[in-house]
JSON list of C-alpha atoms and ligand atoms in Angstrom, two decimals:
[
{"chain": "A", "resi": 853, "resn": "MET", "atom": "CA", "xyz": [0.00, 0.00, 0.00]},
{"chain": "A", "resi": 854, "resn": "ALA", "atom": "CA", "xyz": [2.75, 2.35, -1.04]},
{"chain": "A", "resi": 855, "resn": "GLY", "atom": "CA", "xyz": [0.54, 4.77, -3.03]},
{"chain": "A", "resi": 856, "resn": "ARG", "atom": "CA", "xyz": [1.76, 6.99, -5.81]},
{"chain": "A", "resi": 857, "resn": "PRO", "atom": "CA", "xyz": [5.56, 7.08, -6.05]},
{"chain": "A", "resi": 858, "resn": "GLU", "atom": "CA", "xyz": [7.06, 10.39, -5.04]},
{"chain": "A", "resi": 859, "resn": "CYS", "atom": "CA", "xyz": [8.99, 12.08, -7.86]},
{"chain": "A", "resi": 860, "resn": "VAL", "atom": "CA", "xyz": [12.79, 12.17, -7.63]},
{"chain": "A", "resi": 861, "resn": "PHE", "atom": "CA", "xyz": [13.67, 13.03, -11.26]},
{"chain": "A", "resi": 862, "resn": "ASP", "atom": "CA", "xyz": [10.88, 14.38, -13.46]},
{"chain": "A", "resi": 863, "resn": "ALA", "atom": "CA", "xyz": [10.51, 13.82, -17.20]},
{"chain": "A", "resi": 864, "resn": "ALA", "atom": "CA", "xyz": [12.31, 17.06, -18.10]},
{"chain": "A", "resi": 865, "resn": "GLN", "atom": "CA", "xyz": [15.29, 16.22, -15.86]},
{"chain": "A", "resi": 866, "resn": "ILE", "atom": "CA", "xyz": [15.44, 12.73, -17.35]},
{"chain": "A", "resi": 867, "resn": "ARG", "atom": "CA", "xyz": [15.31, 14.11, -20.90]},
{"chain": "A", "resi": 868, "resn": "GLU", "atom": "CA", "xyz": [18.19, 16.49, -20.13]},
{"chain": "A", "resi": 869, "resn": "GLY", "atom": "CA", "xyz": [20.17, 13.67, -18.44]},
{"chain": "A", "resi": 870, "resn": "VAL", "atom": "CA", "xyz": [19.70, 11.35, -21.42]},
{"chain": "A", "resi": 871, "resn": "ARG", "atom": "CA", "xyz": [20.62, 14.13, -23.85]},
{"chain": "A", "resi": 872, "resn": "ASP", "atom": "CA", "xyz": [23.81, 14.78, -21.91]},
{"chain": "A", "resi": 873, "resn": "LEU", "atom": "CA", "xyz": [24.73, 11.07, -21.89]},
{"chain": "A", "resi": 874, "resn": "ALA", "atom": "CA", "xyz": [24.23, 10.91, -25.67]},
{"chain": "A", "resi": 875, "resn": "ARG", "atom": "CA", "xyz": [26.46, 13.96, -26.06]},
{"chain": "A", "resi": 876, "resn": "ARG", "atom": "CA", "xyz": [29.18, 12.26, -24.00]},
{"chain": "A", "resi": 877, "resn": "ILE", "atom": "CA", "xyz": [28.91, 9.03, -26.00]},
{"chain": "A", "resi": 878, "resn": "ARG", "atom": "CA", "xyz": [29.34, 11.00, -29.24]},
{"chain": "A", "resi": 879, "resn": "GLU", "atom": "CA", "xyz": [32.34, 12.79, -27.73]},
{"chain": "A", "resi": 880, "resn": "ARG", "atom": "CA", "xyz": [33.99, 9.47, -26.89]},
{"chain": "A", "resi": 881, "resn": "TRP", "atom": "CA", "xyz": [33.12, 7.83, -30.20]},
{"chain": "A", "resi": 882, "resn": "PRO", "atom": "CA", "xyz": [32.60, 10.65, -32.74]},
{"chain": "A", "resi": 883, "resn": "GLU", "atom": "CA", "xyz": [32.89, 8.32, -35.75]},
{"chain": "A", "resi": 884, "resn": "GLY", "atom": "CA", "xyz": [29.51, 6.75, -35.01]},
{"chain": "A", "resi": 885, "resn": "GLY", "atom": "CA", "xyz": [28.93, 3.12, -35.93]},
{"chain": "A", "resi": 886, "resn": "LEU", "atom": "CA", "xyz": [28.11, 1.67, -32.54]},
{"chain": "A", "resi": 887, "resn": "THR", "atom": "CA", "xyz": [25.90, -0.97, -31.01]},
{"chain": "A", "resi": 888, "resn": "LEU", "atom": "CA", "xyz": [23.54, 0.03, -28.21]},
{"chain": "A", "resi": 889, "resn": "LEU", "atom": "CA", "xyz": [22.91, -2.92, -25.90]},
{"chain": "A", "resi": 890, "resn": "CYS", "atom": "CA", "xyz": [19.77, -2.47, -23.82]},
{"chain": "A", "resi": 891, "resn": "VAL", "atom": "CA", "xyz": [19.61, -4.44, -20.57]},
{"chain": "A", "resi": 892, "resn": "LEU", "atom": "CA", "xyz": [15.99, -5.54, -20.29]},
{"chain": "A", "resi": 893, "resn": "LYS", "atom": "CA", "xyz": [13.57, -5.00, -18.92]},
{"chain": "A", "resi": 894, "resn": "GLY", "atom": "CA", "xyz": [14.53, -1.96, -16.87]},
{"chain": "A", "resi": 895, "resn": "ALA", "atom": "CA", "xyz": [16.43, -0.10, -19.58]},
{"chain": "A", "resi": 896, "resn": "ALA", "atom": "CA", "xyz": [13.76, -0.38, -22.29]},
{"chain": "A", "resi": 897, "resn": "LEU", "atom": "CA", "xyz": [12.59, 3.23, -21.94]},
{"chain": "A", "resi": 898, "resn": "PHE", "atom": "CA", "xyz": [16.07, 4.63, -21.29]},
{"chain": "A", "resi": 899, "resn": "ALA", "atom": "CA", "xyz": [17.61, 2.85, -24.30]},
{"chain": "A", "resi": 900, "resn": "ALA", "atom": "CA", "xyz": [14.75, 3.98, -26.55]},
{"chain": "A", "resi": 901, "resn": "ASP", "atom": "CA", "xyz": [15.31, 7.60, -25.55]},
{"chain": "A", "resi": 902, "resn": "LEU", "atom": "CA", "xyz": [19.08, 7.26, -25.77]},
{"chain": "A", "resi": 903, "resn": "ALA", "atom": "CA", "xyz": [18.80, 5.75, -29.25]},
{"chain": "A", "resi": 904, "resn": "ARG", "atom": "CA", "xyz": [16.65, 8.68, -30.38]},
{"chain": "A", "resi": 905, "resn": "GLU", "atom": "CA", "xyz": [19.22, 11.13, -29.01]},
{"chain": "A", "resi": 906, "resn": "LEU", "atom": "CA", "xyz": [22.13, 9.28, -30.65]},
{"chain": "A", "resi": 907, "resn": "GLY", "atom": "CA", "xyz": [20.32, 9.35, -33.98]},
{"chain": "A", "resi": 908, "resn": "ASP", "atom": "CA", "xyz": [21.12, 7.41, -37.10]},
{"chain": "A", "resi": 909, "resn": "GLY", "atom": "CA", "xyz": [23.97, 4.92, -37.46]},
{"chain": "A", "resi": 910, "resn": "LEU", "atom": "CA", "xyz": [23.52, 2.62, -34.54]},
{"chain": "A", "resi": 911, "resn": "GLU", "atom": "CA", "xyz": [22.60, -0.98, -34.11]},
{"chain": "A", "resi": 912, "resn": "LEU", "atom": "CA", "xyz": [20.18, -1.77, -31.29]},
{"chain": "A", "resi": 913, "resn": "THR", "atom": "CA", "xyz": [20.36, -5.05, -29.44]},
{"chain": "A", "resi": 914, "resn": "PHE", "atom": "CA", "xyz": [18.99, -6.49, -26.20]},
{"chain": "A", "resi": 915, "resn": "VAL", "atom": "CA", "xyz": [19.67, -8.90, -23.38]},
{"chain": "A", "resi": 916, "resn": "GLN", "atom": "CA", "xyz": [17.35, -9.78, -20.54]},
{"chain": "A", "resi": 917, "resn": "ALA", "atom": "CA", "xyz": [18.73, -9.76, -16.99]},
{"chain": "A", "resi": 918, "resn": "ARG", "atom": "CA", "xyz": [17.03, -10.88, -13.77]},
{"chain": "A", "resi": 919, "resn": "SER", "atom": "CA", "xyz": [18.10, -10.64, -10.16]},
{"chain": "A", "resi": 920, "resn": "TYR", "atom": "CA", "xyz": [15.42, -8.94, -8.08]},
{"chain": "A", "resi": 921, "resn": "GLY", "atom": "CA", "xyz": [12.17, -10.90, -8.33]},
{"chain": "A", "resi": 922, "resn": "LYS", "atom": "CA", "xyz": [9.58, -9.39, -6.01]},
{"chain": "A", "resi": 923, "resn": "SER", "atom": "CA", "xyz": [12.13, -7.85, -3.68]},
{"chain": "A", "resi": 924, "resn": "THR", "atom": "CA", "xyz": [13.80, -4.44, -3.58]},
{"chain": "A", "resi": 925, "resn": "VAL", "atom": "CA", "xyz": [17.07, -6.21, -2.75]},
{"chain": "A", "resi": 926, "resn": "SER", "atom": "CA", "xyz": [19.17, -8.05, -5.33]},
{"chain": "A", "resi": 927, "resn": "SER", "atom": "CA", "xyz": [19.11, -11.83, -4.95]},
{"chain": "A", "resi": 928, "resn": "GLY", "atom": "CA", "xyz": [22.86, -11.80, -5.68]},
{"chain": "A", "resi": 929, "resn": "GLU", "atom": "CA", "xyz": [22.28, -14.13, -8.62]},
{"chain": "A", "resi": 930, "resn": "VAL", "atom": "CA", "xyz": [22.00, -12.64, -12.09]},
{"chain": "A", "resi": 931, "resn": "THR", "atom": "CA", "xyz": [20.36, -14.66, -14.83]},
{"chain": "A", "resi": 932, "resn": "LEU", "atom": "CA", "xyz": [21.07, -13.44, -18.35]},
{"chain": "A", "resi": 933, "resn": "GLY", "atom": "CA", "xyz": [19.14, -14.30, -21.51]},
{"chain": "A", "resi": 934, "resn": "GLU", "atom": "CA", "xyz": [20.56, -14.68, -24.99]},
{"chain": "A", "resi": 935, "resn": "PHE", "atom": "CA", "xyz": [22.85, -12.15, -26.66]},
{"chain": "A", "resi": 936, "resn": "GLU", "atom": "CA", "xyz": [22.76, -11.33, -30.34]},
{"chain": "A", "resi": 937, "resn": "ASP", "atom": "CA", "xyz": [26.40, -12.22, -30.94]},
{"chain": "A", "resi": 938, "resn": "GLU", "atom": "CA", "xyz": [26.70, -10.68, -34.43]},
{"chain": "A", "resi": 939, "resn": "ALA", "atom": "CA", "xyz": [25.68, -7.30, -33.03]},
{"chain": "A", "resi": 940, "resn": "LEU", "atom": "CA", "xyz": [28.60, -7.41, -30.56]},
{"chain": "A", "resi": 941, "resn": "ARG", "atom": "CA", "xyz": [31.54, -9.11, -32.32]},
{"chain": "A", "resi": 942, "resn": "GLY", "atom": "CA", "xyz": [34.10, -6.52, -33.49]},
{"chain": "A", "resi": 943, "resn": "ARG", "atom": "CA", "xyz": [31.78, -3.65, -32.57]},
{"chain": "A", "resi": 944, "resn": "ARG", "atom": "CA", "xyz": [31.98, -0.69, -30.24]},
{"chain": "A", "resi": 945, "resn": "VAL", "atom": "CA", "xyz": [29.25, -1.44, -27.73]},
{"chain": "A", "resi": 946, "resn": "VAL", "atom": "CA", "xyz": [27.43, 0.94, -25.40]},
{"chain": "A", "resi": 947, "resn": "VAL", "atom": "CA", "xyz": [25.90, -1.07, -22.55]},
{"chain": "A", "resi": 948, "resn": "ALA", "atom": "CA", "xyz": [22.84, 0.87, -21.39]},
{"chain": "A", "resi": 949, "resn": "ASP", "atom": "CA", "xyz": [21.16, 0.22, -18.07]},
{"chain": "A", "resi": 950, "resn": "THR", "atom": "CA", "xyz": [18.88, 2.55, -16.17]},
{"chain": "A", "resi": 951, "resn": "ILE", "atom": "CA", "xyz": [20.39, 1.89, -12.76]},
{"chain": "A", "resi": 952, "resn": "VAL", "atom": "CA", "xyz": [23.43, 0.28, -11.14]},
{"chain": "A", "resi": 953, "resn": "ASP", "atom": "CA", "xyz": [23.00, -0.99, -7.61]},
{"chain": "A", "resi": 954, "resn": "THR", "atom": "CA", "xyz": [25.21, -3.88, -6.45]},
{"chain": "A", "resi": 955, "resn": "GLY", "atom": "CA", "xyz": [26.95, -3.79, -9.84]},
{"chain": "A", "resi": 956, "resn": "LEU", "atom": "CA", "xyz": [26.40, -7.52, -10.39]},
{"chain": "A", "resi": 957, "resn": "THR", "atom": "CA", "xyz": [24.27, -7.10, -13.50]},
{"chain": "A", "resi": 958, "resn": "LEU", "atom": "CA", "xyz": [26.57, -4.61, -15.19]},
{"chain": "A", "resi": 959, "resn": "SER", "atom": "CA", "xyz": [29.73, -6.58, -14.46]},
{"chain": "A", "resi": 960, "resn": "ARG", "atom": "CA", "xyz": [28.16, -9.82, -15.71]},
{"chain": "A", "resi": 961, "resn": "VAL", "atom": "CA", "xyz": [26.88, -8.16, -18.89]},
{"chain": "A", "resi": 962, "resn": "VAL", "atom": "CA", "xyz": [30.23, -6.48, -19.58]},
{"chain": "A", "resi": 963, "resn": "ALA", "atom": "CA", "xyz": [32.09, -9.78, -19.11]},
{"chain": "A", "resi": 964, "resn": "GLU", "atom": "CA", "xyz": [29.76, -11.52, -21.57]},
{"chain": "A", "resi": 965, "resn": "VAL", "atom": "CA", "xyz": [30.05, -8.71, -24.13]},
{"chain": "A", "resi": 966, "resn": "ARG", "atom": "CA", "xyz": [33.84, -8.82, -23.87]},
{"chain": "A", "resi": 967, "resn": "GLU", "atom": "CA", "xyz": [33.79, -12.59, -24.29]},
{"chain": "A", "resi": 968, "resn": "ARG", "atom": "CA", "xyz": [31.78, -12.15, -27.48]},
{"chain": "A", "resi": 969, "resn": "GLY", "atom": "CA", "xyz": [34.63, -10.13, -29.01]},
{"chain": "A", "resi": 970, "resn": "ALA", "atom": "CA", "xyz": [33.42, -6.54, -28.73]},
{"chain": "A", "resi": 971, "resn": "ASP", "atom": "CA", "xyz": [36.02, -4.09, -29.98]},
{"chain": "A", "resi": 972, "resn": "ALA", "atom": "CA", "xyz": [35.36, -1.58, -27.19]},
{"chain": "A", "resi": 973, "resn": "ILE", "atom": "CA", "xyz": [32.79, -1.21, -24.43]},
{"chain": "A", "resi": 974, "resn": "LEU", "atom": "CA", "xyz": [31.31, 1.90, -22.85]},
{"chain": "A", "resi": 975, "resn": "THR", "atom": "CA", "xyz": [28.95, 1.46, -19.90]},
{"chain": "A", "resi": 976, "resn": "CYS", "atom": "CA", "xyz": [26.25, 4.09, -19.70]},
{"chain": "A", "resi": 977, "resn": "VAL", "atom": "CA", "xyz": [23.75, 4.32, -16.85]},
{"chain": "A", "resi": 978, "resn": "LEU", "atom": "CA", "xyz": [21.14, 6.91, -16.07]},
{"chain": "A", "resi": 979, "resn": "VAL", "atom": "CA", "xyz": [21.30, 6.42, -12.30]},
{"chain": "A", "resi": 980, "resn": "ASP", "atom": "CA", "xyz": [24.12, 5.18, -10.09]},
{"chain": "A", "resi": 981, "resn": "LYS", "atom": "CA", "xyz": [23.73, 4.04, -6.47]},
{"chain": "A", "resi": 982, "resn": "PRO", "atom": "CA", "xyz": [27.45, 3.69, -5.60]},
{"chain": "A", "resi": 983, "resn": "VAL", "atom": "CA", "xyz": [26.90, 3.11, -1.85]},
{"chain": "A", "resi": 984, "resn": "ARG", "atom": "CA", "xyz": [25.22, -0.23, -2.63]},
{"chain": "A", "resi": 985, "resn": "ARG", "atom": "CA", "xyz": [28.07, -1.68, -4.66]},
{"chain": "A", "resi": 986, "resn": "THR", "atom": "CA", "xyz": [29.21, -5.23, -3.83]},
{"chain": "A", "resi": 987, "resn": "VAL", "atom": "CA", "xyz": [31.16, -5.72, -7.06]},
{"chain": "A", "resi": 988, "resn": "ASP", "atom": "CA", "xyz": [34.03, -3.49, -8.16]},
{"chain": "A", "resi": 989, "resn": "VAL", "atom": "CA", "xyz": [32.48, -1.86, -11.21]},
{"chain": "A", "resi": 990, "resn": "THR", "atom": "CA", "xyz": [32.32, 1.82, -12.13]},
{"chain": "A", "resi": 991, "resn": "PRO", "atom": "CA", "xyz": [30.12, 2.87, -15.04]},
{"chain": "A", "resi": 992, "resn": "ASP", "atom": "CA", "xyz": [31.92, 5.00, -17.65]},
{"chain": "A", "resi": 993, "resn": "LEU", "atom": "CA", "xyz": [29.04, 7.43, -18.04]},
{"chain": "A", "resi": 994, "resn": "VAL", "atom": "CA", "xyz": [26.53, 8.31, -15.30]},
{"chain": "A", "resi": 995, "resn": "GLY", "atom": "CA", "xyz": [23.52, 10.62, -15.51]},
{"chain": "A", "resi": 996, "resn": "PHE", "atom": "CA", "xyz": [22.56, 10.96, -11.85]},
{"chain": "A", "resi": 997, "resn": "THR", "atom": "CA", "xyz": [24.02, 9.66, -8.60]},
{"chain": "A", "resi": 998, "resn": "VAL", "atom": "CA", "xyz": [21.60, 8.83, -5.79]},
{"chain": "A", "resi": 999, "resn": "PRO", "atom": "CA", "xyz": [21.83, 7.52, -2.22]},
{"chain": "A", "resi": 1000, "resn": "ASP", "atom": "CA", "xyz": [20.38, 4.17, -1.20]},
{"chain": "A", "resi": 1001, "resn": "ARG", "atom": "CA", "xyz": [16.76, 4.54, -2.39]},
{"chain": "A", "resi": 1002, "resn": "PHE", "atom": "CA", "xyz": [14.74, 2.02, -4.38]},
{"chain": "A", "resi": 1003, "resn": "LEU", "atom": "CA", "xyz": [13.51, 3.84, -7.48]},
{"chain": "A", "resi": 1004, "resn": "VAL", "atom": "CA", "xyz": [10.57, 3.00, -9.72]},
{"chain": "A", "resi": 1005, "resn": "GLY", "atom": "CA", "xyz": [9.32, 4.37, -13.01]},
{"chain": "A", "resi": 1006, "resn": "TYR", "atom": "CA", "xyz": [10.93, 5.14, -16.36]},
{"chain": "A", "resi": 1007, "resn": "GLY", "atom": "CA", "xyz": [11.27, 1.40, -16.96]},
{"chain": "A", "resi": 1008, "resn": "LEU", "atom": "CA", "xyz": [12.11, 0.39, -13.38]},
{"chain": "A", "resi": 1009, "resn": "ASP", "atom": "CA", "xyz": [9.67, -1.80, -11.52]},
{"chain": "A", "resi": 1010, "resn": "HIS", "atom": "CA", "xyz": [8.84, -3.04, -8.09]},
{"chain": "A", "resi": 1011, "resn": "ASP", "atom": "CA", "xyz": [7.39, -6.52, -8.51]},
{"chain": "A", "resi": 1012, "resn": "GLY", "atom": "CA", "xyz": [6.30, -5.70, -12.06]},
{"chain": "A", "resi": 1013, "resn": "HIS", "atom": "CA", "xyz": [4.63, -2.38, -11.24]},
{"chain": "A", "resi": 1014, "resn": "HIS", "atom": "CA", "xyz": [5.35, 1.26, -12.18]},
{"chain": "A", "resi": 1015, "resn": "ARG", "atom": "CA", "xyz": [7.51, 0.69, -15.30]},
{"chain": "A", "resi": 1016, "resn": "GLY", "atom": "CA", "xyz": [5.36, 3.02, -17.39]},
{"chain": "A", "resi": 1017, "resn": "LEU", "atom": "CA", "xyz": [5.68, 6.07, -15.11]},
{"chain": "A", "resi": 1018, "resn": "PRO", "atom": "CA", "xyz": [7.25, 8.93, -17.09]},
{"chain": "A", "resi": 1019, "resn": "TYR", "atom": "CA", "xyz": [9.37, 9.95, -14.08]},
{"chain": "A", "resi": 1020, "resn": "LEU", "atom": "CA", "xyz": [11.68, 8.26, -11.56]},
{"chain": "A", "resi": 1021, "resn": "GLY", "atom": "CA", "xyz": [10.21, 8.10, -8.09]},
{"chain": "A", "resi": 1022, "resn": "VAL", "atom": "CA", "xyz": [10.43, 6.41, -4.72]},
{"chain": "A", "resi": 1023, "resn": "LEU", "atom": "CA", "xyz": [7.83, 4.27, -3.02]},
{"chain": "A", "resi": 1024, "resn": "GLY", "atom": "CA", "xyz": [6.56, 5.04, 0.44]},
{"chain": "A", "resi": 1025, "resn": "GLU", "atom": "CA", "xyz": [7.87, 3.19, 3.49]},
{"chain": "A", "resi": 1026, "resn": "SER", "atom": "CA", "xyz": [7.60, -0.60, 3.75]},
{"chain": "A", "resi": 1027, "resn": "ALA", "atom": "CA", "xyz": [7.39, -1.42, 0.03]},
{"chain": "A", "resi": 1028, "resn": "ASP", "atom": "CA", "xyz": [9.32, -4.61, 0.85]},
{"chain": "A", "resi": 1029, "resn": "GLU", "atom": "CA", "xyz": [6.98, -5.34, 3.76]},
{"chain": "B", "resi": 797, "resn": "IMP", "atom": "P1", "xyz": [22.48, -4.64, -9.68]},
{"chain": "B", "resi": 797, "resn": "IMP", "atom": "O1", "xyz": [22.79, -5.90, -10.40]},
{"chain": "B", "resi": 797, "resn": "IMP", "atom": "O2", "xyz": [22.25, -4.85, -8.22]},
{"chain": "B", "resi": 797, "resn": "IMP", "atom": "O3", "xyz": [23.47, -3.53, -9.96]},
{"chain": "B", "resi": 797, "resn": "IMP", "atom": "O4", "xyz": [21.09, -4.12, -10.19]},
{"chain": "B", "resi": 797, "resn": "IMP", "atom": "C1", "xyz": [20.88, -3.81, -11.49]},
{"chain": "B", "resi": 797, "resn": "IMP", "atom": "C2", "xyz": [19.48, -4.12, -11.92]},
{"chain": "B", "resi": 797, "resn": "IMP", "atom": "O5", "xyz": [18.58, -4.26, -10.81]},
{"chain": "B", "resi": 797, "resn": "IMP", "atom": "C3", "xyz": [18.96, -2.98, -12.74]},
{"chain": "B", "resi": 797, "resn": "IMP", "atom": "O6", "xyz": [19.14, -3.33, -14.08]},
{"chain": "B", "resi": 797, "resn": "IMP", "atom": "C4", "xyz": [17.52, -2.88, -12.34]},
{"chain": "B", "resi": 797, "resn": "IMP", "atom": "O7", "xyz": [16.72, -3.67, -13.18]},
{"chain": "B", "resi": 797, "resn": "IMP", "atom": "C5", "xyz": [17.45, -3.46, -10.96]},
{"chain": "B", "resi": 797, "resn": "IMP", "atom": "N1", "xyz": [17.49, -2.40, -9.94]},
{"chain": "B", "resi": 797, "resn": "IMP", "atom": "C6", "xyz": [18.54, -1.97, -9.21]},
{"chain": "B", "resi": 797, "resn": "IMP", "atom": "N2", "xyz": [18.20, -0.97, -8.40]},
{"chain": "B", "resi": 797, "resn": "IMP", "atom": "C7", "xyz": [16.89, -0.75, -8.62]},
{"chain": "B", "resi": 797, "resn": "IMP", "atom": "C8", "xyz": [15.95, 0.21, -8.11]},
{"chain": "B", "resi": 797, "resn": "IMP", "atom": "O8", "xyz": [16.25, 1.09, -7.27]},
{"chain": "B", "resi": 797, "resn": "IMP", "atom": "N3", "xyz": [14.69, 0.12, -8.59]},
{"chain": "B", "resi": 797, "resn": "IMP", "atom": "C9", "xyz": [14.32, -0.79, -9.51]},
{"chain": "B", "resi": 797, "resn": "IMP", "atom": "N4", "xyz": [15.16, -1.68, -10.04]},
{"chain": "B", "resi": 797, "resn": "IMP", "atom": "C10", "xyz": [16.44, -1.66, -9.60]},
{"chain": "B", "resi": 798, "resn": "MG", "atom": "MG1", "xyz": [13.15, -5.14, -11.63]}
]
């Protein structure tokens, strides 16, 4: 019975954050010709907006990752779905996730992308929660840094809810009972 999530970053702030990340990707790789790897499901909205900001000349690919289930705390086990290997081999790959918490998901995804022969990898996250890190991983590009709060909206869920919210918000107390 958490009610309506309280806004932390509104749609305009998110748009500006995404725009800035796209600008920084283009600065790092001005020649274009990159693959954008979207870590599903949470990064579906972020990657769509980032792709629009990056414009023409990118390949879009996806992998599904799971670790949270119904909880607001990572299970510590990340299950990854299939990668589209041809989209990664010999390519410059931007790994896009909306949020990094323990770092398990990002480090697992990066290891798999490297194993598939990516030419270069840039990790790009909209929100970083560095205080929660259990794995030594630092995203290359970060939009916003937040303290230890469980966020929902803009693709992020709590037990399957709130993904469609156009802003990032926090649930009231006791969302995890
Ligand atoms: P990590 O593996 O603990 O770094 O968590 C990464 C994944 O967990 C993200 O891709 C999200 O799907 C999910 N996640 C982490 N923190 C949050 C949050 O605050 N709200 C919703 N999902 C989160
Ligand atoms: Mg989730």
